[in-house]
CSV table of C-alpha atoms in Angstrom, one decimal:
chain,number,residue,atom,x,y,z
A,1,MET,CA,0.0,0.0,0.1
A,2,LYS,CA,2.9,2.2,0.9
A,3,HIS,CA,4.7,1.4,-2.3
A,4,ARG,CA,1.5,2.2,-4.3
A,5,SER,CA,1.1,5.7,-2.8
A,6,LEU,CA,4.7,6.5,-3.4
A,7,GLY,CA,4.2,5.3,-7.1
A,8,ILE,CA,1.2,7.6,-7.3
A,9,LEU,CA,2.8,10.5,-6.0
A,10,ALA,CA,5.9,9.9,-8.2
A,11,MET,CA,3.6,9.9,-11.1
A,12,VAL,CA,1.9,13.0,-10.2
A,13,PHE,CA,5.3,14.8,-9.5
A,14,VAL,CA,6.5,13.6,-13.0
A,15,LEU,CA,3.2,14.9,-14.9
A,16,CYS,CA,3.7,18.2,-13.0
A,17,ALA,CA,7.0,18.6,-14.1
A,18,LEU,CA,6.3,17.6,-17.9
A,19,ALA,CA,3.2,19.9,-17.9
A,20,GLY,CA,5.6,22.9,-16.6
A,21,ALA,CA,8.2,22.0,-19.2
A,22,PHE,CA,5.6,22.1,-22.0
A,23,SER,CA,3.5,24.9,-21.0
A,24,PRO,CA,4.3,28.0,-23.1
A,25,ALA,CA,7.2,30.2,-21.8
A,26,GLU,CA,5.9,33.6,-20.4
A,27,ALA,CA,6.5,36.2,-22.9
A,28,LYS,CA,9.1,38.7,-22.2
A,29,ASP,CA,8.7,42.4,-23.1
A,30,PHE,CA,11.4,44.3,-25.1
A,31,LEU,CA,11.5,47.7,-26.6
A,32,PHE,CA,12.7,48.1,-30.1
A,33,VAL,CA,14.3,51.5,-30.3
A,34,PRO,CA,15.2,52.7,-33.8
A,35,VAL,CA,17.6,55.5,-33.4
A,36,SER,CA,19.9,57.2,-36.1
A,37,ASN,CA,22.0,54.4,-38.0
A,38,ALA,CA,21.0,51.7,-35.6
A,39,LEU,CA,18.3,49.6,-34.0
A,40,GLN,CA,18.6,49.5,-30.2
A,41,ILE,CA,16.8,46.7,-28.2
A,42,VAL,CA,16.2,47.3,-24.6
A,43,ASP,CA,15.1,44.1,-22.1
A,44,CYS,CA,12.1,45.5,-20.0
A,45,ASP,CA,13.1,43.2,-17.1
A,46,THR,CA,16.3,44.9,-16.5
A,47,ASP,CA,15.8,48.2,-18.4
A,48,THR,CA,19.0,48.0,-20.3
A,49,VAL,CA,20.1,48.1,-23.8
A,50,VAL,CA,20.9,44.5,-24.8
A,51,LYS,CA,21.7,44.7,-28.5
A,52,THR,CA,22.5,47.6,-30.8
A,53,VAL,CA,22.2,46.8,-34.6
A,54,PRO,CA,23.9,49.2,-36.7
A,55,ALA,CA,22.5,47.6,-40.0
A,56,TYR,CA,21.3,50.7,-41.7
A,57,ASN,CA,22.4,54.4,-42.5
A,58,ASP,CA,19.4,56.4,-42.0
A,59,TYR,CA,17.4,58.7,-40.0
A,60,ILE,CA,14.1,56.9,-39.0
A,61,MET,CA,11.1,59.0,-38.9
A,62,SER,CA,8.5,56.2,-37.7
A,63,ALA,CA,8.0,52.4,-37.0
A,64,ALA,CA,5.7,49.9,-36.8
A,65,PRO,CA,5.6,46.1,-35.8
A,66,SER,CA,3.3,43.6,-37.7
A,67,ALA,CA,0.3,42.3,-36.1
A,68,ASP,CA,2.1,39.1,-34.9
A,69,GLY,CA,5.1,40.9,-33.6
A,70,LYS,CA,7.5,39.0,-36.0
A,71,ARG,CA,8.6,41.9,-38.1
A,72,TYR,CA,9.6,45.4,-37.2
A,73,TYR,CA,9.2,48.1,-40.2
A,74,LEU,CA,11.5,51.1,-40.1
A,75,ASN,CA,10.2,54.4,-42.0
A,76,ALA,CA,13.1,56.0,-43.5
A,77,GLN,CA,11.3,58.2,-45.4
A,78,HIS,CA,12.4,57.4,-48.9
A,79,SER,CA,12.8,53.6,-48.0
A,80,VAL,CA,11.5,51.0,-45.7
A,81,TYR,CA,13.8,48.6,-43.5
A,82,VAL,CA,12.5,45.5,-42.4
A,83,PHE,CA,13.8,43.6,-39.3
A,84,ASP,CA,13.1,40.0,-38.1
A,85,THR,CA,12.4,40.5,-34.3
A,86,ALA,CA,13.3,37.2,-33.1
A,87,THR,CA,16.9,37.3,-34.8
A,88,HIS,CA,17.3,41.1,-34.9
A,89,GLN,CA,18.6,41.1,-38.3
A,90,LEU,CA,17.9,43.3,-41.0
A,91,ILE,CA,16.1,41.1,-43.7
A,92,ASP,CA,15.1,43.3,-46.3
A,93,THR,CA,15.1,46.9,-47.6
A,94,PHE,CA,12.2,48.3,-50.1
A,95,ARG,CA,13.8,51.5,-51.6
A,96,LEU,CA,10.5,53.4,-53.0
A,97,SER,CA,12.6,56.6,-54.4
A,98,SER,CA,14.6,57.0,-57.2
A,99,ASP,CA,16.6,60.1,-58.8
A,100,LEU,CA,13.4,60.8,-61.1
A,101,ASN,CA,10.9,59.6,-58.7
A,102,ARG,CA,11.1,61.2,-55.2
A,103,VAL,CA,8.6,59.3,-53.0
A,104,THR,CA,8.6,60.5,-49.3
A,105,ILE,CA,6.6,58.4,-46.8
A,106,LEU,CA,4.5,60.4,-44.2
A,107,GLY,CA,2.9,57.5,-42.6
A,108,PHE,CA,2.4,53.8,-43.0
A,109,ALA,CA,0.8,50.9,-41.5
A,110,VAL,CA,1.1,46.9,-42.0
A,111,SER,CA,-1.8,44.9,-43.0
A,112,GLU,CA,-3.2,42.5,-40.5
A,113,ASP,CA,-2.1,39.5,-42.5
A,114,GLY,CA,1.4,41.0,-42.6
A,115,GLY,CA,1.4,40.8,-46.4
A,116,LYS,CA,1.1,44.6,-47.4
A,117,LEU,CA,2.4,48.0,-46.5
A,118,TYR,CA,-0.1,50.9,-46.7
A,119,LEU,CA,2.0,53.9,-47.4
A,120,SER,CA,0.8,57.7,-47.3
A,121,CYS,CA,3.1,59.2,-49.7
A,122,SER,CA,4.1,62.5,-51.2
A,123,ILE,CA,5.6,62.0,-54.8
A,124,THR,CA,7.5,64.2,-56.9
A,125,LYS,CA,8.3,63.2,-60.3
A,126,LYS,CA,11.1,64.7,-62.7
A,127,LYS,CA,12.0,64.1,-66.2
A,128,GLN,CA,15.8,63.9,-67.4
A,129,ASN,CA,16.9,67.1,-68.9
A,130,VAL,CA,13.4,68.7,-68.1
A,131,PRO,CA,13.8,71.5,-65.3
A,132,LYS,CA,10.6,70.8,-63.9
A,133,LEU,CA,9.2,69.0,-61.0
A,134,ASN,CA,5.9,67.5,-60.9
A,135,VAL,CA,4.4,67.2,-57.7
A,136,LEU,CA,1.6,64.6,-57.7
A,137,PRO,CA,-1.5,64.7,-55.4
A,138,PRO,CA,-0.7,62.8,-52.3
A,139,GLN,CA,-0.9,58.9,-52.7
A,140,LEU,CA,-1.8,55.9,-50.6
A,141,LEU,CA,0.6,53.0,-52.1
A,142,VAL,CA,-0.4,49.4,-51.5
A,143,PHE,CA,2.9,47.5,-51.4
A,144,ASP,CA,2.9,43.9,-51.7
A,145,ILE,CA,5.8,42.8,-49.4
A,146,PRO,CA,6.5,39.2,-51.0
A,147,SER,CA,6.7,40.7,-54.4
A,148,LYS,CA,8.1,43.9,-53.3
A,149,GLN,CA,5.9,46.0,-56.0
A,150,VAL,CA,3.5,48.5,-55.7
A,151,VAL,CA,0.0,46.8,-56.6
A,152,GLN,CA,-2.4,49.8,-55.9
A,153,SER,CA,-2.2,53.4,-55.4
A,154,PHE,CA,-5.2,55.9,-54.6
A,155,GLU,CA,-5.4,59.7,-54.6
A,156,ILE,CA,-5.8,60.7,-50.7
A,157,PRO,CA,-6.5,63.8,-49.1
A,158,TYR,CA,-3.4,66.2,-48.0
A,159,CYS,CA,-1.5,65.6,-44.9
A,160,VAL,CA,-2.5,62.0,-44.0
A,161,SER,CA,0.2,61.1,-41.3
A,162,GLY,CA,-1.6,58.6,-40.1
A,163,VAL,CA,-2.6,55.2,-41.5
A,164,PHE,CA,-4.5,52.8,-39.4
A,165,THR,CA,-5.6,49.2,-40.4
A,166,LEU,CA,-9.0,47.7,-39.0
A,167,ARG,CA,-8.4,44.3,-37.5
A,168,ASN,CA,-11.7,42.8,-38.5
A,169,ASP,CA,-12.1,44.6,-41.9
A,170,PRO,CA,-9.2,43.9,-44.6
A,171,ASN,CA,-10.9,46.1,-47.0
A,172,HIS,CA,-10.9,49.4,-45.5
A,173,LEU,CA,-8.2,51.6,-43.9
A,174,MET,CA,-8.6,54.8,-41.6
A,175,LEU,CA,-6.7,58.0,-42.8
A,176,VAL,CA,-5.8,60.3,-40.5
A,177,GLY,CA,-4.9,64.0,-41.3
A,178,LEU,CA,-6.7,67.3,-41.5
A,179,ASP,CA,-9.8,65.0,-40.9
A,180,ILE,CA,-10.3,61.2,-40.8
A,181,HIS,CA,-11.1,59.4,-43.9
A,182,LYS,CA,-12.3,55.6,-44.2
A,183,ILE,CA,-10.9,54.4,-47.7
A,184,GLN,CA,-12.1,51.4,-49.5
A,185,LEU,CA,-9.2,49.5,-50.8
A,186,SER,CA,-11.1,48.0,-53.9
A,187,ASP,CA,-11.6,51.1,-55.6
A,188,GLY,CA,-10.2,54.1,-53.4
A,189,LYS,CA,-13.5,55.3,-52.6
A,190,LEU,CA,-13.1,57.8,-49.6
A,191,GLU,CA,-15.8,58.7,-46.9
A,192,LYS,CA,-15.3,61.5,-44.1
A,193,VAL,CA,-16.0,60.1,-40.8
A,194,PHE,CA,-14.6,62.5,-38.5
A,195,GLY,CA,-13.8,66.2,-39.1
A,196,PHE,CA,-10.8,67.8,-37.3
A,197,LEU,CA,-10.0,70.9,-39.4
A,198,HIS,CA,-13.7,70.4,-41.2
A,199,PRO,CA,-16.1,69.5,-38.2
A,200,ASP,CA,-19.8,69.1,-38.6
A,201,ALA,CA,-21.7,72.1,-38.4
A,202,GLY,CA,-21.7,74.0,-35.1
A,203,GLY,CA,-18.4,72.1,-34.1
A,204,GLU,CA,-15.1,73.8,-33.3
A,205,PRO,CA,-12.4,73.3,-35.9
A,206,ALA,CA,-9.5,71.2,-34.4
A,207,ASN,CA,-6.0,70.6,-34.5
A,208,ASN,CA,-3.8,67.4,-34.2
A,209,PHE,CA,-0.4,66.0,-34.3
A,210,ILE,CA,-0.6,62.4,-35.5
A,211,ILE,CA,2.9,60.9,-36.2
A,212,TRP,CA,3.4,58.4,-33.5
A,213,TYR,CA,1.4,55.1,-33.0
A,214,ASN,CA,2.7,53.7,-30.1
A,215,GLN,CA,1.1,50.3,-30.7
A,216,SER,CA,2.0,46.7,-29.6
A,217,PRO,CA,1.1,43.5,-31.0
A,218,GLY,CA,-1.7,42.0,-29.0
A,219,ASP,CA,-2.6,45.4,-27.4
A,220,PRO,CA,-6.1,46.6,-27.0
A,221,GLY,CA,-6.1,47.8,-30.7
A,222,ILE,CA,-7.3,51.4,-29.8
A,223,PHE,CA,-5.4,54.3,-30.9
A,224,VAL,CA,-5.5,57.2,-28.7
A,225,ASN,CA,-4.2,60.7,-29.4
A,226,ALA,CA,-4.8,64.2,-28.2
A,227,TYR,CA,-6.3,66.9,-30.5
A,228,TYR,CA,-7.1,70.6,-29.8
A,229,THR,CA,-9.7,73.0,-30.3
A,230,PRO,CA,-9.1,76.7,-29.5
A,231,SER,CA,-10.4,76.1,-26.1
A,232,ALA,CA,-10.0,72.5,-25.1
A,233,MET,CA,-8.1,69.3,-25.3
A,234,TYR,CA,-9.9,65.9,-26.4
A,235,PHE,CA,-8.7,62.4,-26.8
A,236,LEU,CA,-9.5,60.8,-30.2
A,237,ASN,CA,-10.2,57.0,-29.6
A,238,LEU,CA,-10.1,55.1,-32.9
A,239,ASP,CA,-11.0,51.6,-32.3
A,240,ARG,CA,-9.2,49.6,-35.0
A,241,ASN,CA,-11.5,46.4,-33.7
A,242,THR,CA,-14.7,48.2,-34.7
A,243,GLY,CA,-13.7,51.3,-36.6
A,244,GLU,CA,-15.7,53.2,-34.1
A,245,ILE,CA,-14.4,56.6,-33.2
A,246,LYS,CA,-15.1,58.5,-30.0
A,247,SER,CA,-13.9,61.8,-28.5
A,248,VAL,CA,-13.2,62.1,-24.7
A,249,LYS,CA,-12.8,65.8,-23.4
A,250,ALA,CA,-9.9,66.1,-21.2
A,251,SER,CA,-10.2,68.0,-17.7
A,252,ASP,CA,-7.1,69.8,-18.5
A,253,ILE,CA,-5.0,71.0,-21.4
A,254,PHE,CA,-1.2,69.8,-21.8
A,255,MET,CA,0.8,70.0,-25.0
A,256,LEU,CA,0.9,66.1,-25.9
A,257,TYR,CA,2.9,64.6,-28.5
A,258,SER,CA,1.8,60.9,-28.3
A,259,CYS,CA,-0.3,58.7,-25.9
A,260,VAL,CA,-0.7,55.0,-25.0
A,261,LEU,CA,-3.8,53.1,-23.5
A,262,SER,CA,-3.0,50.8,-20.5
A,263,PRO,CA,-3.7,47.1,-21.2
A,264,ASP,CA,-6.9,47.4,-19.2
A,265,LYS,CA,-7.9,50.2,-20.9
A,266,LYS,CA,-8.5,52.4,-17.9
A,267,TYR,CA,-5.7,54.9,-18.3
A,268,VAL,CA,-4.0,57.1,-21.1
A,269,TYR,CA,-0.6,57.9,-20.6
A,270,ALA,CA,0.9,60.6,-22.8
A,271,ALA,CA,3.9,62.8,-23.1
A,272,MET,CA,5.9,65.8,-24.5
A,273,ASP,CA,7.3,67.9,-21.7
A,274,ASP,CA,5.3,66.2,-19.0
A,275,VAL,CA,4.3,62.7,-18.7
A,276,VAL,CA,0.6,62.8,-17.8
A,277,LYS,CA,-1.7,59.8,-16.5
A,278,PHE,CA,-5.2,60.3,-17.3
A,279,ASP,CA,-8.5,58.5,-16.8
A,280,ALA,CA,-9.5,57.2,-20.1
A,281,GLN,CA,-13.0,57.1,-19.6
A,282,THR,CA,-13.6,60.7,-18.2
A,283,GLY,CA,-10.3,62.4,-19.5
A,284,ALA,CA,-9.7,63.4,-15.9
A,285,THR,CA,-5.9,64.2,-15.0
A,286,ILE,CA,-4.8,61.5,-12.4
A,287,LYS,CA,-1.0,62.8,-12.1
A,288,SER,CA,1.4,64.9,-14.3
A,289,VAL,CA,5.1,64.8,-13.9
A,290,THR,CA,7.5,67.2,-15.8
A,291,LEU,CA,10.1,65.2,-17.5
A,292,GLU,CA,13.7,65.7,-16.1
A,293,ARG,CA,15.3,64.7,-19.2
A,294,GLY,CA,13.2,67.2,-21.6
A,295,THR,CA,10.8,66.8,-24.3
A,296,SER,CA,9.9,63.1,-25.2
A,297,TYR,CA,8.2,61.9,-28.4
A,298,ALA,CA,6.9,58.4,-27.6
A,299,VAL,CA,5.5,56.3,-24.8
A,300,SER,CA,5.1,52.6,-24.6
A,301,ILE,CA,4.0,50.3,-21.9
A,302,THR,CA,4.8,47.0,-20.7
A,303,SER,CA,2.3,44.4,-21.3
A,304,ASP,CA,1.3,43.9,-17.6
A,305,GLY,CA,0.9,47.6,-17.4
A,306,LYS,CA,3.0,48.3,-14.7
A,307,LYS,CA,5.9,50.2,-16.3
A,308,LEU,CA,5.9,53.1,-18.7
A,309,TYR,CA,8.7,54.0,-21.0
A,310,VAL,CA,8.7,57.7,-22.0
A,311,GLY,CA,11.2,58.6,-25.0
A,312,PRO,CA,13.3,58.7,-27.1
A,313,SER,CA,13.8,62.2,-28.6
A,314,GLY,CA,17.2,63.0,-27.3
A,315,THR,CA,19.5,59.9,-26.2
A,316,ASP,CA,17.5,58.3,-23.6
A,317,ILE,CA,14.2,56.7,-22.5
A,318,THR,CA,12.9,57.4,-19.1
A,319,VAL,CA,11.0,54.5,-16.9
A,320,PHE,CA,8.2,55.3,-14.8
A,321,ASP,CA,6.0,53.1,-12.4
A,322,THR,CA,2.5,53.5,-13.8
A,323,GLU,CA,0.9,53.2,-10.3
A,324,THR,CA,2.7,56.1,-8.6
A,325,MET,CA,4.1,57.7,-11.7
A,326,THR,CA,7.7,57.9,-9.8
A,327,GLN,CA,10.5,57.7,-12.0
A,328,LEU,CA,12.4,54.4,-11.9
A,329,GLY,CA,15.3,55.1,-14.2
A,330,THR,CA,16.7,56.0,-17.4
A,331,ILE,CA,18.0,54.1,-20.3
A,332,PRO,CA,20.6,55.7,-22.3
A,333,LEU,CA,20.7,55.2,-26.0
A,334,GLU,CA,23.4,55.5,-28.6
A,335,ALA,CA,21.9,58.2,-30.7
A,336,ASP,CA,18.7,60.3,-31.1
A,337,GLY,CA,15.6,58.6,-32.2
A,338,VAL,CA,11.8,59.3,-32.7
A,339,ALA,CA,10.1,56.1,-32.1
A,340,VAL,CA,9.8,53.1,-29.6
A,341,HIS,CA,7.5,49.9,-29.7
A,342,ARG,CA,7.2,47.3,-27.0
A,343,ILE,CA,7.1,43.6,-28.6
A,344,SER,CA,6.6,40.6,-26.4
A,345,GLN,CA,8.4,37.5,-27.3
B,1,MET,CA,13.5,77.9,-69.6
B,2,LYS,CA,10.1,78.1,-71.1
B,3,GLY,CA,9.4,81.6,-72.1
B,4,GLU,CA,6.2,83.5,-72.8
B,5,GLY,CA,5.4,83.1,-76.6
B,6,MET,CA,7.9,80.4,-77.1
B,7,LYS,CA,6.3,77.3,-78.9
B,8,GLY,CA,7.5,74.1,-79.9
B,9,ILE,CA,8.7,73.9,-83.4
B,10,ASN,CA,9.1,70.3,-84.1
B,11,LYS,CA,6.8,67.2,-83.2
B,12,ARG,CA,8.9,66.1,-79.9
B,13,ALA,CA,8.9,69.7,-78.5
B,14,LYS,CA,4.9,69.8,-79.0
B,15,GLU,CA,4.5,66.3,-77.3
B,16,LEU,CA,6.7,67.6,-74.4
B,17,GLU,CA,4.7,70.8,-73.9
B,18,GLU,CA,1.5,68.5,-73.8
B,19,GLU,CA,3.1,66.0,-71.4
B,20,LEU,CA,3.9,68.7,-69.1
B,21,GLN,CA,0.7,70.5,-69.2
B,22,GLU,CA,-1.2,67.4,-68.1
B,23,GLU,CA,1.4,66.3,-65.6
B,24,VAL,CA,2.1,69.4,-63.5
B,25,PHE,CA,0.2,69.9,-60.3
B,26,GLY,CA,1.0,72.8,-58.3
B,27,MET,CA,1.2,72.4,-54.5
B,28,SER,CA,-0.8,75.6,-54.0
B,29,GLU,CA,-3.8,74.3,-56.0
B,30,ASN,CA,-5.8,71.4,-55.1
B,31,VAL,CA,-5.1,72.2,-51.3
B,32,SER,CA,-8.5,72.7,-49.4
B,33,THR,CA,-6.7,74.5,-46.6
B,34,SER,CA,-5.3,77.9,-46.1
B,35,MET,CA,-2.6,76.2,-43.9
B,36,PRO,CA,0.9,76.5,-44.9
B,37,ILE,CA,2.2,73.4,-46.2
B,38,GLY,CA,5.4,74.0,-48.3
B,39,CYS,CA,8.3,71.8,-47.1
B,40,THR,CA,6.2,71.0,-44.1
B,41,THR,CA,4.5,68.0,-45.0
B,42,ILE,CA,2.4,68.2,-42.2
B,43,PHE,CA,-0.5,70.5,-41.6
B,44,ASP,CA,0.3,72.0,-38.2
B,45,THR,CA,2.3,74.6,-37.9
B,46,GLY,CA,3.8,73.5,-34.7
B,47,TRP,CA,3.1,73.5,-30.9
B,48,GLU,CA,6.3,75.6,-30.5
B,49,THR,CA,4.6,78.6,-31.8
B,50,ASN,CA,2.7,78.7,-28.7
B,51,PRO,CA,-1.0,79.8,-29.7
B,52,ARG,CA,-2.2,80.3,-26.2
B,53,PRO,CA,-1.2,83.4,-24.2
B,54,ASP,CA,-0.6,81.5,-21.1
B,55,SER,CA,0.1,78.1,-19.7
B,56,PRO,CA,0.3,75.6,-21.2
B,57,VAL,CA,3.2,77.2,-22.7
B,58,GLY,CA,4.1,74.4,-25.3
B,59,ASN,CA,7.8,75.2,-26.2
B,60,CYS,CA,9.8,72.1,-26.1
B,61,ILE,CA,12.5,71.7,-23.4
B,62,SER,CA,15.1,71.8,-24.5
B,63,SER,CA,14.8,72.8,-28.0
B,64,ALA,CA,17.5,70.4,-29.0
B,65,ARG,CA,15.3,67.4,-27.7
B,66,ASP,CA,12.9,68.5,-30.4
B,67,PHE,CA,15.6,68.4,-33.2
B,68,THR,CA,15.3,64.8,-34.2
B,69,SER,CA,11.7,64.7,-35.3
B,70,CYS,CA,11.5,68.4,-36.5
B,71,SER,CA,14.3,67.7,-39.3
B,72,GLY,CA,12.5,64.8,-40.4
B,73,PRO,CA,9.3,66.1,-41.6
B,74,CYS,CA,11.0,69.4,-42.4
B,75,TRP,CA,9.2,70.9,-39.2
B,76,TRP,CA,11.7,73.7,-39.1
B,77,PRO,CA,13.3,73.9,-42.4
B,78,ALA,CA,15.4,77.2,-41.4
B,79,GLN,CA,16.6,75.9,-38.2
B,80,THR,CA,17.2,72.2,-39.0
B,81,PRO,CA,18.7,70.3,-41.8
B,82,ASP,CA,16.2,69.5,-44.4
B,83,ASN,CA,16.7,65.6,-44.4
B,84,ILE,CA,14.0,65.0,-47.1
B,85,THR,CA,15.8,66.7,-49.8
B,86,ASN,CA,19.1,68.5,-49.4
B,87,PHE,CA,20.7,66.8,-46.2
B,88,PRO,CA,19.5,63.3,-46.4
B,89,ASP,CA,22.5,61.9,-44.3
B,90,PHE,CA,22.8,64.6,-41.8
B,91,GLN,CA,22.7,61.9,-39.0
B,92,ASN,CA,26.0,60.7,-40.0
B,93,GLN,CA,27.4,64.0,-38.7
B,94,CYS,CA,25.1,64.3,-35.7
B,95,ARG,CA,23.8,61.1,-34.4
B,96,ALA,CA,22.8,62.8,-31.0
B,97,VAL,CA,22.1,66.7,-31.3
B,98,GLU,CA,23.1,67.4,-27.8
B,99,ARG,CA,26.2,65.7,-28.3
B,100,ASP,CA,27.5,66.3,-31.6
B,101,TRP,CA,25.8,69.4,-32.8
B,102,ARG,CA,29.0,71.0,-33.3
B,103,ASN,CA,29.7,68.5,-36.3
B,104,LEU,CA,26.7,69.8,-38.2
B,105,ASN,CA,27.8,71.7,-41.4
B,106,PHE,CA,24.6,72.4,-43.2
B,107,VAL,CA,24.9,76.0,-43.2
B,108,ILE,CA,28.6,76.2,-44.6
B,109,LYS,CA,29.5,73.1,-46.7
B,110,ARG,CA,33.2,72.0,-46.3
């Protein structure tokens, strides 16, 4: 009887050990920070740079991870660099400009299936030996990643700096600029769905500065950014799951470059000269802290929502505890940068 | 060198005139806003111009911290190297503006 009990216990122990061995490992959070001439990777457990990849020679204006987190795309204005996030290797470069065809990428998004890039572009054409530049109307280019070809292009409104995919609707994109338009990808048909500069009758014209999209793969999928009327600040909530757009009036006015929503969707964290925690539902300010290191562009949050990363702009990222908004430390970088994205692996 | 009253005298020159007329779009046309665009590809004139008489002031602290993104979309074309067109590789001289600003040679080229 004693031997039988011991045998059962041993079997249970072995099963537990096997279950532990084969359960999926807990994902670790990393920050991907494209700075001038190098991609830097930060381990969010230790808040240190663990790798610097000097794989390109360029200034990076913006970046975006693919929905599955396997690829990281860097917008170098005239070309796009593609990194494998597991190996940290530069695996491809898409050069869109030539001497006679200058393409400048203002904003871009990766399709949800990872097969296409949607690029908001300004295109200037020149002809050999003809002293004249032809500035085309702004274009949305649909770039097929496997074939490395532009497969569609559509005329779009001026100043579209934000391009957003919809997670459950591969046939439309949201284009954010002077206003928000929904574009149908089959024929380029545009529908105005929200007015910043051209609000509905009776509304105040508003201004925005939408360059940063601090998304992470697996996040709630809601783009949040501040916008301003002459008298108030609002948060734009663009739900990429449903396409719904909602505005929340903030209780105070801060000058803010970019925002990120907490994983539980309760808080908005935003930064420029200050880092500020807001109630996402009411727009009330919970706490603001002036940034010791100065103006910062981007914000990123860990997958458990406990740590906030503010920066870069200069050569650093500042780490905050999201509960208390106290500064935990500063991560030095090799060069200036504009973007940061958290990718869990 | 297209002068008033000058006309193409051969077939190719006439074709070229027709092509140019069809293709040229002026930036000032087709723009539905009175806001300046020019080199700045984004419609906002910049928080740093501080549209409000009092707080929040909206100036970047320090201005060097705002250099990187401003030079990218040509935000301050007079104050930062225009890396879209004329100084595409300025970051080779100046990877971190607070540290390397003395290396910038975009005013006087050596």
